[in-house]
PDB file of N, CA and C in Angstrom:
ATOM      1  N   MET A   1       0.860  -1.129   0.051  1.00 51.00           N
ATOM      2  CA  MET A   1       0.037  -0.044  -0.010  1.00 51.00           C
ATOM      3  C   MET A   1       0.972   1.224   0.010  1.00 51.00           C
ATOM      4  N   LYS A   2       0.646   2.257  -0.901  1.00 57.00           N
ATOM      5  CA  LYS A   2       1.427   3.401  -0.847  1.00 57.00           C
ATOM      6  C   LYS A   2       1.271   4.168   0.332  1.00 57.00           C
ATOM      7  N   ALA A   3       2.191   4.949   0.734  1.00 57.00           N
ATOM      8  CA  ALA A   3       2.194   5.749   1.952  1.00 57.00           C
ATOM      9  C   ALA A   3       1.021   6.884   1.946  1.00 57.00           C
ATOM     10  N   THR A   4       0.608   7.188   0.902  1.00 60.00           N
ATOM     11  CA  THR A   4      -0.443   8.147   0.843  1.00 60.00           C
ATOM     12  C   THR A   4      -1.913   7.352   0.916  1.00 60.00           C
ATOM     13  N   GLN A   5      -1.837   6.176   0.748  1.00 66.00           N
ATOM     14  CA  GLN A   5      -3.270   5.465   0.791  1.00 66.00           C
ATOM     15  C   GLN A   5      -3.442   5.144   2.208  1.00 66.00           C
ATOM     16  N   LEU A   6      -2.545   4.940   3.095  1.00 70.00           N
ATOM     17  CA  LEU A   6      -2.705   4.443   4.418  1.00 70.00           C
ATOM     18  C   LEU A   6      -3.535   5.580   5.207  1.00 70.00           C
ATOM     19  N   PRO A   7      -3.129   6.786   5.198  1.00 69.00           N
ATOM     20  CA  PRO A   7      -3.869   7.860   5.949  1.00 69.00           C
ATOM     21  C   PRO A   7      -5.194   7.894   5.443  1.00 69.00           C
ATOM     22  N   ALA A   8      -5.432   7.845   4.114  1.00 68.00           N
ATOM     23  CA  ALA A   8      -6.724   7.959   3.620  1.00 68.00           C
ATOM     24  C   ALA A   8      -7.709   6.855   3.993  1.00 68.00           C
ATOM     25  N   THR A   9      -7.185   5.590   4.001  1.00 69.00           N
ATOM     26  CA  THR A   9      -7.833   4.325   4.557  1.00 69.00           C
ATOM     27  C   THR A   9      -8.198   4.551   5.953  1.00 69.00           C
ATOM     28  N   LEU A  10      -7.210   4.958   6.767  1.00 64.00           N
ATOM     29  CA  LEU A  10      -7.578   5.131   8.274  1.00 64.00           C
ATOM     30  C   LEU A  10      -8.521   6.199   8.448  1.00 64.00           C
ATOM     31  N   LEU A  11      -8.499   7.165   7.681  1.00 63.00           N
ATOM     32  CA  LEU A  11      -9.592   8.331   7.916  1.00 63.00           C
ATOM     33  C   LEU A  11     -10.852   7.729   7.467  1.00 63.00           C
ATOM     34  N   ALA A  12     -11.011   6.965   6.501  1.00 63.00           N
ATOM     35  CA  ALA A  12     -12.295   6.465   5.912  1.00 63.00           C
ATOM     36  C   ALA A  12     -12.940   5.582   7.026  1.00 63.00           C
ATOM     37  N   LEU A  13     -12.022   4.683   7.655  1.00 61.00           N
ATOM     38  CA  LEU A  13     -12.410   3.760   8.726  1.00 61.00           C
ATOM     39  C   LEU A  13     -12.939   4.541   9.910  1.00 61.00           C
ATOM     40  N   LEU A  14     -12.130   5.559  10.273  1.00 60.00           N
ATOM     41  CA  LEU A  14     -12.642   6.403  11.486  1.00 60.00           C
ATOM     42  C   LEU A  14     -13.972   7.076  11.085  1.00 60.00           C
ATOM     43  N   LEU A  15     -14.188   7.460   9.896  1.00 62.00           N
ATOM     44  CA  LEU A  15     -15.419   8.254   9.724  1.00 62.00           C
ATOM     45  C   LEU A  15     -16.659   7.318   9.642  1.00 62.00           C
ATOM     46  N   ALA A  16     -16.459   5.982   9.235  1.00 63.00           N
ATOM     47  CA  ALA A  16     -17.371   5.046   9.041  1.00 63.00           C
ATOM     48  C   ALA A  16     -17.766   4.498  10.352  1.00 63.00           C
ATOM     49  N   ALA A  17     -16.848   4.340  11.333  1.00 60.00           N
ATOM     50  CA  ALA A  17     -17.128   3.659  12.600  1.00 60.00           C
ATOM     51  C   ALA A  17     -18.292   4.246  13.325  1.00 60.00           C
ATOM     52  N   PRO A  18     -18.459   5.537  13.531  1.00 62.00           N
ATOM     53  CA  PRO A  18     -19.613   5.936  14.454  1.00 62.00           C
ATOM     54  C   PRO A  18     -21.018   5.380  13.893  1.00 62.00           C
ATOM     55  N   GLY A  19     -21.049   5.524  12.563  1.00 60.00           N
ATOM     56  CA  GLY A  19     -22.330   5.190  11.930  1.00 60.00           C
ATOM     57  C   GLY A  19     -22.607   3.623  12.193  1.00 60.00           C
ATOM     58  N   TYR A  20     -21.732   2.869  12.027  1.00 59.00           N
ATOM     59  CA  TYR A  20     -21.742   1.361  12.239  1.00 59.00           C
ATOM     60  C   TYR A  20     -22.094   1.069  13.697  1.00 59.00           C
ATOM     61  N   ALA A  21     -21.369   1.887  14.636  1.00 59.00           N
ATOM     62  CA  ALA A  21     -21.671   1.640  16.030  1.00 59.00           C
ATOM     63  C   ALA A  21     -23.096   1.969  16.390  1.00 59.00           C
ATOM     64  N   ALA A  22     -23.606   3.039  15.759  1.00 63.00           N
ATOM     65  CA  ALA A  22     -24.869   3.617  16.105  1.00 63.00           C
ATOM     66  C   ALA A  22     -25.991   2.570  15.651  1.00 63.00           C
ATOM     67  N   SER A  23     -25.620   1.943  14.638  1.00 63.00           N
ATOM     68  CA  SER A  23     -26.620   0.859  13.966  1.00 63.00           C
ATOM     69  C   SER A  23     -26.673  -0.315  14.983  1.00 63.00           C
ATOM     70  N   LEU A  24     -25.768  -0.483  15.950  1.00 70.00           N
ATOM     71  CA  LEU A  24     -25.819  -1.634  16.775  1.00 70.00           C
ATOM     72  C   LEU A  24     -26.434  -1.335  18.193  1.00 70.00           C
ATOM     73  N   VAL A  25     -26.732  -0.040  18.407  1.00 73.00           N
ATOM     74  CA  VAL A  25     -27.309   0.344  19.685  1.00 73.00           C
ATOM     75  C   VAL A  25     -28.604  -0.489  20.003  1.00 73.00           C
ATOM     76  N   GLY A  26     -28.726  -1.119  21.093  1.00 77.00           N
ATOM     77  CA  GLY A  26     -29.913  -1.865  21.357  1.00 77.00           C
ATOM     78  C   GLY A  26     -29.988  -3.234  20.891  1.00 77.00           C
ATOM     79  N   GLN A  27     -28.927  -3.618  20.071  1.00 78.00           N
ATOM     80  CA  GLN A  27     -28.804  -4.903  19.548  1.00 78.00           C
ATOM     81  C   GLN A  27     -27.985  -5.939  20.434  1.00 78.00           C
ATOM     82  N   PRO A  28     -28.211  -7.188  20.472  1.00 78.00           N
ATOM     83  CA  PRO A  28     -27.437  -8.001  21.256  1.00 78.00           C
ATOM     84  C   PRO A  28     -25.933  -8.011  20.792  1.00 78.00           C
ATOM     85  N   ALA A  29     -25.045  -8.003  21.597  1.00 79.00           N
ATOM     86  CA  ALA A  29     -23.576  -8.034  21.246  1.00 79.00           C
ATOM     87  C   ALA A  29     -23.323  -9.423  20.556  1.00 79.00           C
ATOM     88  N   PRO A  30     -22.253  -9.358  19.696  1.00 82.00           N
ATOM     89  CA  PRO A  30     -21.957 -10.603  19.011  1.00 82.00           C
ATOM     90  C   PRO A  30     -21.270 -11.583  20.079  1.00 82.00           C
ATOM     91  N   GLU A  31     -21.416 -12.837  19.871  1.00 86.00           N
ATOM     92  CA  GLU A  31     -20.801 -13.807  20.829  1.00 86.00           C
ATOM     93  C   GLU A  31     -19.266 -13.768  20.776  1.00 86.00           C
ATOM     94  N   PHE A  32     -18.713 -14.014  21.813  1.00 83.00           N
ATOM     95  CA  PHE A  32     -17.198 -14.038  21.931  1.00 83.00           C
ATOM     96  C   PHE A  32     -16.787 -15.296  22.782  1.00 83.00           C
ATOM     97  N   ARG A  33     -15.628 -15.744  22.660  1.00 88.00           N
ATOM     98  CA  ARG A  33     -15.008 -16.799  23.559  1.00 88.00           C
ATOM     99  C   ARG A  33     -13.595 -16.370  23.830  1.00 88.00           C
ATOM    100  N   LEU A  34     -13.318 -16.118  25.113  1.00 86.00           N
ATOM    101  CA  LEU A  34     -12.043 -15.603  25.572  1.00 86.00           C
ATOM    102  C   LEU A  34     -11.527 -16.541  26.580  1.00 86.00           C
ATOM    103  N   GLN A  35     -10.150 -16.717  26.725  1.00 87.00           N
ATOM    104  CA  GLN A  35      -9.548 -17.491  27.700  1.00 87.00           C
ATOM    105  C   GLN A  35      -8.809 -16.372  28.827  1.00 87.00           C
ATOM    106  N   ASP A  36      -9.143 -16.831  30.155  1.00 86.00           N
ATOM    107  CA  ASP A  36      -8.761 -15.912  31.104  1.00 86.00           C
ATOM    108  C   ASP A  36      -7.233 -16.293  31.518  1.00 86.00           C
ATOM    109  N   GLN A  37      -6.725 -15.570  32.494  1.00 85.00           N
ATOM    110  CA  GLN A  37      -5.384 -15.812  32.947  1.00 85.00           C
ATOM    111  C   GLN A  37      -5.132 -17.128  33.576  1.00 85.00           C
ATOM    112  N   HIS A  38      -6.262 -17.930  33.925  1.00 91.00           N
ATOM    113  CA  HIS A  38      -6.266 -19.212  34.556  1.00 91.00           C
ATOM    114  C   HIS A  38      -6.407 -20.342  33.555  1.00 91.00           C
ATOM    115  N   GLY A  39      -6.522 -19.891  32.276  1.00 92.00           N
ATOM    116  CA  GLY A  39      -6.817 -20.995  31.299  1.00 92.00           C
ATOM    117  C   GLY A  39      -8.253 -21.261  31.036  1.00 92.00           C
ATOM    118  N   GLU A  40      -9.083 -20.679  31.886  1.00 93.00           N
ATOM    119  CA  GLU A  40     -10.581 -21.072  31.733  1.00 93.00           C
ATOM    120  C   GLU A  40     -11.154 -20.155  30.581  1.00 93.00           C
ATOM    121  N   TRP A  41     -12.161 -20.784  29.918  1.00 93.00           N
ATOM    122  CA  TRP A  41     -12.845 -20.176  28.723  1.00 93.00           C
ATOM    123  C   TRP A  41     -14.083 -19.394  29.259  1.00 93.00           C
ATOM    124  N   HIS A  42     -14.385 -18.320  28.757  1.00 90.00           N
ATOM    125  CA  HIS A  42     -15.704 -17.584  28.949  1.00 90.00           C
ATOM    126  C   HIS A  42     -16.286 -17.212  27.662  1.00 90.00           C
ATOM    127  N   THR A  43     -17.634 -17.178  27.551  1.00 91.00           N
ATOM    128  CA  THR A  43     -18.432 -16.742  26.511  1.00 91.00           C
ATOM    129  C   THR A  43     -19.376 -15.800  26.962  1.00 91.00           C
ATOM    130  N   LEU A  44     -19.794 -14.902  26.060  1.00 87.00           N
ATOM    131  CA  LEU A  44     -20.845 -13.877  26.432  1.00 87.00           C
ATOM    132  C   LEU A  44     -22.012 -14.503  26.840  1.00 87.00           C
ATOM    133  N   ASP A  45     -22.437 -15.763  26.165  1.00 90.00           N
ATOM    134  CA  ASP A  45     -23.618 -16.333  26.633  1.00 90.00           C
ATOM    135  C   ASP A  45     -23.699 -16.665  28.193  1.00 90.00           C
ATOM    136  N   GLN A  46     -22.518 -16.852  28.736  1.00 91.00           N
ATOM    137  CA  GLN A  46     -22.457 -17.063  30.269  1.00 91.00           C
ATOM    138  C   GLN A  46     -23.111 -15.899  31.068  1.00 91.00           C
ATOM    139  N   TYR A  47     -23.130 -14.723  30.344  1.00 88.00           N
ATOM    140  CA  TYR A  47     -23.528 -13.478  31.228  1.00 88.00           C
ATOM    141  C   TYR A  47     -24.813 -13.038  30.559  1.00 88.00           C
ATOM    142  N   ARG A  48     -25.654 -13.814  29.881  1.00 86.00           N
ATOM    143  CA  ARG A  48     -26.872 -13.346  29.486  1.00 86.00           C
ATOM    144  C   ARG A  48     -27.821 -13.000  30.656  1.00 86.00           C
ATOM    145  N   GLY A  49     -28.585 -11.862  30.316  1.00 85.00           N
ATOM    146  CA  GLY A  49     -29.370 -11.322  31.402  1.00 85.00           C
ATOM    147  C   GLY A  49     -28.572 -10.277  32.319  1.00 85.00           C
ATOM    148  N   GLN A  50     -27.326 -10.191  32.159  1.00 88.00           N
ATOM    149  CA  GLN A  50     -26.486  -9.187  32.855  1.00 88.00           C
ATOM    150  C   GLN A  50     -26.005  -8.077  32.093  1.00 88.00           C
ATOM    151  N   TRP A  51     -25.728  -6.971  32.651  1.00 88.00           N
ATOM    152  CA  TRP A  51     -24.912  -5.920  31.953  1.00 88.00           C
ATOM    153  C   TRP A  51     -23.471  -6.523  31.944  1.00 88.00           C
ATOM    154  N   VAL A  52     -22.737  -6.149  30.908  1.00 88.00           N
ATOM    155  CA  VAL A  52     -21.362  -6.586  30.737  1.00 88.00           C
ATOM    156  C   VAL A  52     -20.562  -5.305  30.365  1.00 88.00           C
ATOM    157  N   ALA A  53     -19.601  -4.935  31.381  1.00 88.00           N
ATOM    158  CA  ALA A  53     -18.670  -3.788  31.004  1.00 88.00           C
ATOM    159  C   ALA A  53     -17.381  -4.474  30.531  1.00 88.00           C
ATOM    160  N   LEU A  54     -17.274  -4.574  29.119  1.00 85.00           N
ATOM    161  CA  LEU A  54     -16.179  -5.211  28.485  1.00 85.00           C
ATOM    162  C   LEU A  54     -15.132  -3.975  28.081  1.00 85.00           C
ATOM    163  N   TYR A  55     -13.929  -4.087  28.697  1.00 84.00           N
ATOM    164  CA  TYR A  55     -12.978  -2.966  28.408  1.00 84.00           C
ATOM    165  C   TYR A  55     -11.750  -3.653  27.753  1.00 84.00           C
ATOM    166  N   PHE A  56     -11.132  -3.061  26.892  1.00 83.00           N
ATOM    167  CA  PHE A  56      -9.895  -3.502  26.284  1.00 83.00           C
ATOM    168  C   PHE A  56      -8.668  -2.629  26.597  1.00 83.00           C
ATOM    169  N   TYR A  57      -7.526  -3.210  26.892  1.00 81.00           N
ATOM    170  CA  TYR A  57      -6.306  -2.489  27.223  1.00 81.00           C
ATOM    171  C   TYR A  57      -5.158  -3.111  26.462  1.00 81.00           C
ATOM    172  N   PRO A  58      -4.168  -2.499  26.109  1.00 78.00           N
ATOM    173  CA  PRO A  58      -2.986  -3.099  25.324  1.00 78.00           C
ATOM    174  C   PRO A  58      -2.065  -3.932  26.096  1.00 78.00           C
ATOM    175  N   LYS A  59      -1.863  -3.623  27.290  1.00 74.00           N
ATOM    176  CA  LYS A  59      -0.855  -4.432  27.956  1.00 74.00           C
ATOM    177  C   LYS A  59      -1.026  -4.359  29.557  1.00 74.00           C
ATOM    178  N   ASP A  60      -0.820  -5.400  30.236  1.00 72.00           N
ATOM    179  CA  ASP A  60      -0.830  -5.439  31.710  1.00 72.00           C
ATOM    180  C   ASP A  60       0.316  -4.659  32.211  1.00 72.00           C
ATOM    181  N   ASP A  61       0.159  -4.079  33.421  1.00 72.00           N
ATOM    182  CA  ASP A  61       1.104  -3.429  34.237  1.00 72.00           C
ATOM    183  C   ASP A  61       1.751  -2.141  33.531  1.00 72.00           C
ATOM    184  N   THR A  62       0.856  -1.369  32.711  1.00 74.00           N
ATOM    185  CA  THR A  62       1.186  -0.170  32.268  1.00 74.00           C
ATOM    186  C   THR A  62       0.465   0.969  32.924  1.00 74.00           C
ATOM    187  N   PRO A  63       1.025   2.066  33.108  1.00 73.00           N
ATOM    188  CA  PRO A  63       0.382   3.117  34.012  1.00 73.00           C
ATOM    189  C   PRO A  63      -1.078   3.392  33.666  1.00 73.00           C
ATOM    190  N   GLY A  64      -1.283   3.682  32.406  1.00 71.00           N
ATOM    191  CA  GLY A  64      -2.807   4.088  32.120  1.00 71.00           C
ATOM    192  C   GLY A  64      -3.704   2.927  32.281  1.00 71.00           C
ATOM    193  N   CYS A  65      -3.266   1.762  31.763  1.00 72.00           N
ATOM    194  CA  CYS A  65      -4.086   0.596  31.911  1.00 72.00           C
ATOM    195  C   CYS A  65      -4.339   0.127  33.400  1.00 72.00           C
ATOM    196  N   THR A  66      -3.372   0.252  34.215  1.00 77.00           N
ATOM    197  CA  THR A  66      -3.474  -0.018  35.616  1.00 77.00           C
ATOM    198  C   THR A  66      -4.527   0.948  36.339  1.00 77.00           C
ATOM    199  N   THR A  67      -4.340   2.249  35.982  1.00 81.00           N
ATOM    200  CA  THR A  67      -5.267   3.243  36.482  1.00 81.00           C
ATOM    201  C   THR A  67      -6.746   2.801  36.208  1.00 81.00           C
ATOM    202  N   GLU A  68      -6.943   2.414  34.858  1.00 81.00           N
ATOM    203  CA  GLU A  68      -8.313   2.104  34.312  1.00 81.00           C
ATOM    204  C   GLU A  68      -8.752   0.921  35.095  1.00 81.00           C
ATOM    205  N   ALA A  69      -8.068  -0.179  35.271  1.00 83.00           N
ATOM    206  CA  ALA A  69      -8.388  -1.438  35.971  1.00 83.00           C
ATOM    207  C   ALA A  69      -8.616  -1.078  37.461  1.00 83.00           C
ATOM    208  N   LYS A  70      -7.957  -0.174  38.022  1.00 86.00           N
ATOM    209  CA  LYS A  70      -8.130   0.160  39.469  1.00 86.00           C
ATOM    210  C   LYS A  70      -9.396   0.887  39.607  1.00 86.00           C
ATOM    211  N   SER A  71      -9.807   1.734  38.665  1.00 89.00           N
ATOM    212  CA  SER A  71     -11.017   2.416  38.708  1.00 89.00           C
ATOM    213  C   SER A  71     -12.342   1.382  38.647  1.00 89.00           C
ATOM    214  N   PHE A  72     -12.220   0.443  37.783  1.00 88.00           N
ATOM    215  CA  PHE A  72     -13.231  -0.727  37.784  1.00 88.00           C
ATOM    216  C   PHE A  72     -13.176  -1.405  39.026  1.00 88.00           C
ATOM    217  N   ARG A  73     -12.052  -1.791  39.561  1.00 90.00           N
ATOM    218  CA  ARG A  73     -11.963  -2.495  40.860  1.00 90.00           C
ATOM    219  C   ARG A  73     -12.657  -1.613  42.028  1.00 90.00           C
ATOM    220  N   ASP A  74     -12.268  -0.391  42.043  1.00 93.00           N
ATOM    221  CA  ASP A  74     -12.806   0.463  43.044  1.00 93.00           C
ATOM    222  C   ASP A  74     -14.327   0.737  42.999  1.00 93.00           C
ATOM    223  N   ASN A  75     -14.837   0.483  41.896  1.00 91.00           N
ATOM    224  CA  ASN A  75     -16.202   0.774  41.627  1.00 91.00           C
ATOM    225  C   ASN A  75     -17.043  -0.537  41.437  1.00 91.00           C
ATOM    226  N   ILE A  76     -16.496  -1.664  41.773  1.00 92.00           N
ATOM    227  CA  ILE A  76     -17.073  -3.036  41.638  1.00 92.00           C
ATOM    228  C   ILE A  76     -18.479  -3.020  42.309  1.00 92.00           C
ATOM    229  N   GLN A  77     -18.610  -2.463  43.426  1.00 94.00           N
ATOM    230  CA  GLN A  77     -19.866  -2.622  44.087  1.00 94.00           C
ATOM    231  C   GLN A  77     -20.989  -1.988  43.397  1.00 94.00           C
ATOM    232  N   ALA A  78     -20.735  -0.900  42.681  1.00 94.00           N
ATOM    233  CA  ALA A  78     -21.766  -0.078  41.856  1.00 94.00           C
ATOM    234  C   ALA A  78     -22.142  -0.984  40.673  1.00 94.00           C
ATOM    235  N   PHE A  79     -21.239  -1.769  40.142  1.00 91.00           N
ATOM    236  CA  PHE A  79     -21.496  -2.602  39.097  1.00 91.00           C
ATOM    237  C   PHE A  79     -22.310  -3.768  39.380  1.00 91.00           C
ATOM    238  N   GLU A  80     -21.866  -4.296  40.603  1.00 92.00           N
ATOM    239  CA  GLU A  80     -22.728  -5.518  41.298  1.00 92.00           C
ATOM    240  C   GLU A  80     -24.095  -5.133  41.634  1.00 92.00           C
ATOM    241  N   ALA A  81     -24.266  -3.830  41.993  1.00 93.00           N
ATOM    242  CA  ALA A  81     -25.641  -3.442  42.391  1.00 93.00           C
ATOM    243  C   ALA A  81     -26.567  -3.472  41.375  1.00 93.00           C
ATOM    244  N   ILE A  82     -26.156  -3.305  40.050  1.00 92.00           N
ATOM    245  CA  ILE A  82     -26.965  -3.410  39.068  1.00 92.00           C
ATOM    246  C   ILE A  82     -26.756  -4.650  38.216  1.00 92.00           C
ATOM    247  N   ASP A  83     -26.302  -5.691  38.759  1.00 90.00           N
ATOM    248  CA  ASP A  83     -26.139  -7.037  38.217  1.00 90.00           C
ATOM    249  C   ASP A  83     -25.150  -6.899  37.056  1.00 90.00           C
ATOM    250  N   ALA A  84     -24.131  -6.249  37.025  1.00 92.00           N
ATOM    251  CA  ALA A  84     -23.228  -5.906  35.872  1.00 92.00           C
ATOM    252  C   ALA A  84     -21.956  -6.771  36.142  1.00 92.00           C
ATOM    253  N   VAL A  85     -21.284  -7.251  35.334  1.00 90.00           N
ATOM    254  CA  VAL A  85     -19.862  -7.951  35.419  1.00 90.00           C
ATOM    255  C   VAL A  85     -18.954  -7.096  34.649  1.00 90.00           C
ATOM    256  N   VAL A  86     -17.774  -7.013  35.016  1.00 90.00           N
ATOM    257  CA  VAL A  86     -16.596  -6.293  34.406  1.00 90.00           C
ATOM    258  C   VAL A  86     -15.652  -7.284  33.853  1.00 90.00           C
ATOM    259  N   ILE A  87     -15.312  -7.158  32.642  1.00 88.00           N
ATOM    260  CA  ILE A  87     -14.345  -8.114  31.905  1.00 88.00           C
ATOM    261  C   ILE A  87     -13.326  -7.210  31.267  1.00 88.00           C
ATOM    262  N   GLY A  88     -12.070  -7.457  31.690  1.00 86.00           N
ATOM    263  CA  GLY A  88     -10.999  -6.723  30.983  1.00 86.00           C
ATOM    264  C   GLY A  88     -10.298  -7.599  29.981  1.00 86.00           C
ATOM    265  N   VAL A  89      -9.904  -7.134  28.935  1.00 85.00           N
ATOM    266  CA  VAL A  89      -9.286  -7.889  27.871  1.00 85.00           C
ATOM    267  C   VAL A  89      -7.927  -7.248  27.395  1.00 85.00           C
ATOM    268  N   SER A  90      -6.972  -8.136  27.416  1.00 83.00           N
ATOM    269  CA  SER A  90      -5.604  -7.643  27.094  1.00 83.00           C
ATOM    270  C   SER A  90      -5.006  -8.586  26.152  1.00 83.00           C
ATOM    271  N   LEU A  91      -4.086  -8.174  25.248  1.00 78.00           N
ATOM    272  CA  LEU A  91      -3.439  -9.030  24.330  1.00 78.00           C
ATOM    273  C   LEU A  91      -2.344  -9.799  24.978  1.00 78.00           C
ATOM    274  N   ASP A  92      -1.802  -9.535  26.124  1.00 74.00           N
ATOM    275  CA  ASP A  92      -0.746 -10.280  26.740  1.00 74.00           C
ATOM    276  C   ASP A  92      -1.228 -11.159  27.895  1.00 74.00           C
TER     277      ASP A  92
END
């Protein structure tokens, strides 16, 4: 891909994303299957009937990611009060 095509492609994707996301509001989330740090598998279907706060972060033990995770941890009772579960997803 030419160097000039990459920025144009990224811009097109960024402009299209909000419209796509808006079309999904109120729709069931797509199914997923993820393995946790203990090797156990989790699917979205396991959490049917609950709110799911699914957040993504690039790497464990980095300052911004740790701050975000601590914020979820510190507010876990508020999530539990509305029958919500918090799931963090990292590539590492």
